[in-house]
XYZ file of C-alpha atoms in Angstrom:
231
model
C -35.392 31.391 30.949
C -33.856 28.372 29.147
C -30.411 27.279 30.265
C -28.176 28.204 27.321
C -25.415 25.819 28.391
C -27.893 22.951 28.599
C -29.260 23.820 25.158
C -25.713 23.858 23.729
C -24.949 20.459 25.238
C -28.187 19.037 23.836
C -27.486 20.526 20.400
C -23.930 19.167 20.260
C -25.023 15.764 21.561
C -27.665 15.608 18.837
C -25.139 16.646 16.191
C -22.722 13.915 17.316
C -25.493 11.330 17.308
C -26.529 12.264 13.783
C -22.948 12.091 12.504
C -22.385 8.698 14.105
C -25.642 7.359 12.663
C -24.789 8.651 9.184
C -21.340 7.073 9.445
C -22.737 3.720 10.604
C -25.462 3.619 7.964
C -23.629 4.973 4.948
C -19.920 4.831 5.725
C -17.227 7.491 5.547
C -18.263 8.402 1.993
C -21.377 10.064 3.429
C -19.296 12.488 5.490
C -17.369 15.550 4.401
C -13.703 15.645 5.404
C -14.356 17.970 8.337
C -17.195 15.713 9.528
C -15.035 12.599 9.472
C -12.387 14.526 11.351
C -15.054 15.518 13.886
C -15.862 11.840 14.483
C -12.171 11.140 15.069
C -11.974 14.050 17.515
C -15.105 13.183 19.533
C -13.198 11.134 22.167
C -10.721 13.991 22.625
C -13.509 16.372 23.636
C -16.436 14.360 25.050
C -18.610 17.465 25.489
C -18.838 20.455 23.201
C -18.396 21.334 19.567
C -15.338 19.967 17.719
C -16.378 21.307 14.314
C -14.312 24.520 14.663
C -11.254 22.452 15.579
C -11.776 20.116 12.623
C -12.149 23.012 10.195
C -9.125 24.812 11.652
C -7.011 21.685 11.170
C -8.088 21.311 7.549
C -7.350 24.985 6.908
C -3.924 24.705 8.524
C -2.770 21.558 6.705
C -4.781 21.631 3.484
C -6.396 18.205 3.434
C -7.682 15.365 5.570
C -4.671 13.208 4.772
C -2.213 15.967 5.635
C -3.877 16.395 9.024
C -3.306 12.709 9.815
C 0.288 12.890 8.618
C 1.182 16.125 10.420
C 3.760 16.134 13.191
C 2.299 16.248 16.730
C 4.195 19.463 17.454
C 2.614 21.109 14.400
C -0.860 19.878 15.310
C -0.539 21.435 18.756
C 0.010 24.848 17.152
C -3.584 24.859 15.887
C -6.014 26.657 18.172
C -8.054 24.291 20.334
C -5.871 21.246 19.697
C -4.615 19.565 22.857
C -2.726 16.345 23.549
C -5.919 14.270 23.546
C -6.782 15.560 20.064
C -3.273 14.755 18.819
C -3.556 11.212 20.187
C -6.918 10.754 18.432
C -5.517 11.991 15.120
C -2.297 9.975 15.290
C -4.255 6.860 16.323
C -6.300 7.165 13.131
C -3.063 7.471 11.147
C -1.539 4.461 12.928
C -4.657 2.386 12.227
C -4.487 3.196 8.512
C -0.790 2.362 8.461
C -1.325 -0.953 10.235
C -4.111 -1.900 7.846
C -1.877 -1.249 4.852
C 0.926 -3.261 6.448
C -1.416 -6.203 7.013
C -2.460 -6.053 3.358
C 1.115 -6.652 2.218
C 1.884 -9.288 4.868
C 1.754 -13.010 4.127
C 1.554 -12.499 0.378
C 4.196 -11.807 -2.289
C 5.168 -8.142 -1.908
C 6.111 -7.814 -5.556
C 2.548 -8.702 -6.589
C 1.125 -6.075 -4.234
C 3.347 -3.201 -5.302
C 0.658 -0.519 -5.140
C -0.231 -1.463 -1.565
C 3.461 -1.494 -0.677
C 3.937 2.021 -2.025
C 0.843 3.222 -0.148
C 2.231 1.745 3.066
C 5.650 3.363 2.569
C 4.041 6.674 1.687
C 1.939 6.881 4.837
C 4.736 5.396 6.960
C 7.611 7.727 6.051
C 6.657 9.708 2.943
C 5.873 12.906 4.805
C 8.481 12.755 7.572
C 10.564 15.870 8.127
C 13.804 13.882 8.445
C 15.201 11.174 6.219
C 14.787 7.573 7.296
C 16.313 4.511 5.672
C 14.212 1.363 5.928
C 14.820 -2.186 4.778
C 11.984 -4.559 3.976
C 13.284 -8.068 4.567
C 11.601 -10.779 2.476
C 11.587 -14.564 2.652
C 12.086 -16.927 -0.291
C 8.395 -16.538 -1.213
C 8.855 -12.751 -1.399
C 6.688 -12.305 1.695
C 7.479 -9.580 4.194
C 9.361 -10.800 7.255
C 9.733 -7.385 8.803
C 10.129 -3.704 7.942
C 12.945 -2.176 9.962
C 14.315 1.326 10.167
C 18.058 1.077 9.798
C 18.899 4.733 10.254
C 17.271 8.101 10.931
C 19.073 11.139 9.614
C 18.644 14.837 8.961
C 16.429 16.681 6.501
C 18.670 15.687 3.589
C 20.989 12.883 4.660
C 20.863 9.458 6.282
C 24.016 7.421 6.975
C 23.667 3.854 5.707
C 26.007 0.950 6.432
C 25.820 -1.860 3.847
C 27.422 -4.413 6.185
C 24.727 -3.791 8.797
C 21.978 -4.283 6.210
C 23.445 -7.611 5.075
C 24.185 -8.729 8.626
C 20.567 -8.133 9.620
C 19.313 -9.988 6.541
C 21.346 -13.021 7.589
C 20.027 -12.806 11.153
C 16.451 -12.816 9.876
C 17.044 -15.496 7.257
C 15.948 -13.119 4.508
C 16.367 -14.196 0.901
C 15.960 -10.683 -0.476
C 15.398 -7.076 0.512
C 13.742 -3.898 -0.695
C 15.453 -0.661 0.317
C 13.228 2.334 1.064
C 14.007 5.853 2.156
C 12.290 9.215 2.026
C 13.241 12.625 0.701
C 11.544 15.299 2.878
C 12.059 17.856 0.101
C 9.624 15.954 -2.118
C 12.246 15.633 -4.879
C 12.509 11.871 -5.322
C 15.422 11.875 -7.762
C 18.345 9.918 -6.283
C 21.513 11.683 -5.245
C 24.960 10.347 -6.118
C 25.197 9.114 -2.518
C 21.891 7.236 -2.935
C 23.176 5.524 -6.075
C 26.557 4.705 -4.544
C 25.180 3.165 -1.345
C 22.683 1.109 -3.363
C 25.533 -0.369 -5.403
C 27.481 -1.095 -2.224
C 24.541 -2.925 -0.653
C 23.935 -4.909 -3.849
C 27.587 -5.972 -3.981
C 27.657 -6.945 -0.299
C 24.373 -8.858 -0.568
C 25.253 -10.652 -3.805
C 28.244 -12.402 -2.216
C 25.828 -13.998 0.273
C 23.109 -14.816 -2.293
C 20.784 -12.119 -1.004
C 18.939 -10.218 -3.720
C 18.162 -6.507 -3.673
C 14.827 -6.263 -5.486
C 14.571 -2.499 -5.534
C 15.422 0.762 -3.849
C 12.449 3.089 -3.589
C 12.639 6.774 -2.716
C 9.414 8.241 -1.344
C 8.586 11.938 -1.291
C 4.997 12.822 -0.476
C 2.800 11.364 -3.218
C 5.753 10.717 -5.544
C 8.223 7.858 -5.670
C 11.312 6.781 -7.583
C 12.061 3.109 -8.252
C 15.685 2.221 -9.006
C 14.547 -0.966 -10.720
C 11.976 0.660 -13.006
C 14.563 3.292 -13.997
C 17.158 0.632 -14.846
C 19.499 1.440 -11.961
C 19.199 -2.084 -10.544
C-alpha cells in the first residue's frame, strides 16, 4: 500500500517547485495573490501545504497588500499562522518599504512625489496608532533621514515644534516635510494639525528652515497642506 504521507510530501514538493519555476520564468505577474503569498510562506513551513494558510490570510484581510500591512498580533489570530509565518510576511513588507525608501534617496524628493507618498503609505498609512514623522532634506531637496518624532494614540500625537527644529539643526537640514497618519482613514486635518503646522513653520522660518509640506496619510488616501493652500 502506498505511503500516503510520502505521497503528500512529494505532491507538495512538486507544487512548490512548479510555483518557484513559474515565478522565476515569468515573474510575480504569473502568480495569483494566494500563490505569491504561498511563495513568501514557504520558508515558514518547509514541509507541507501552505495554500490553506495563504487563502485564509487573504480571506481575513481582504487583499495581498492588507496581509503584508497587518499587525503581527492580528496575523497570529488566523488559523495556521505561527511566528515564522509572521516573520516571513513582515520581511516581505519591510523589503518593499526599503525598496521604496531607496527610490526616493539621493534624488530630489519633490520630483519623486508619487514614490514618496507610496513610501509613507506603506510605512505608516495603515498603522493603528498615530505617528508623526519628519523627513529632513538637504539643500538639494534630497532625503537625509526619515525620523519618527512621536508615537501617539489612535487619534492624537503630541508634537513639539522646538524639537523638530532642533533636530533639523543637528542634521544640517535645509528643509523638512512633515508626515503623520490618521488611523481612521479620514485624512482631513484637525484644528490641532493645522495649529501645530503653523507653529513649526514659524519656528523653522526664524532659522531659515523651510517646511515644504505636511502630508496626512490614511490608507490609500492622503491630504497635502501645500496642495490645499494651507502652506
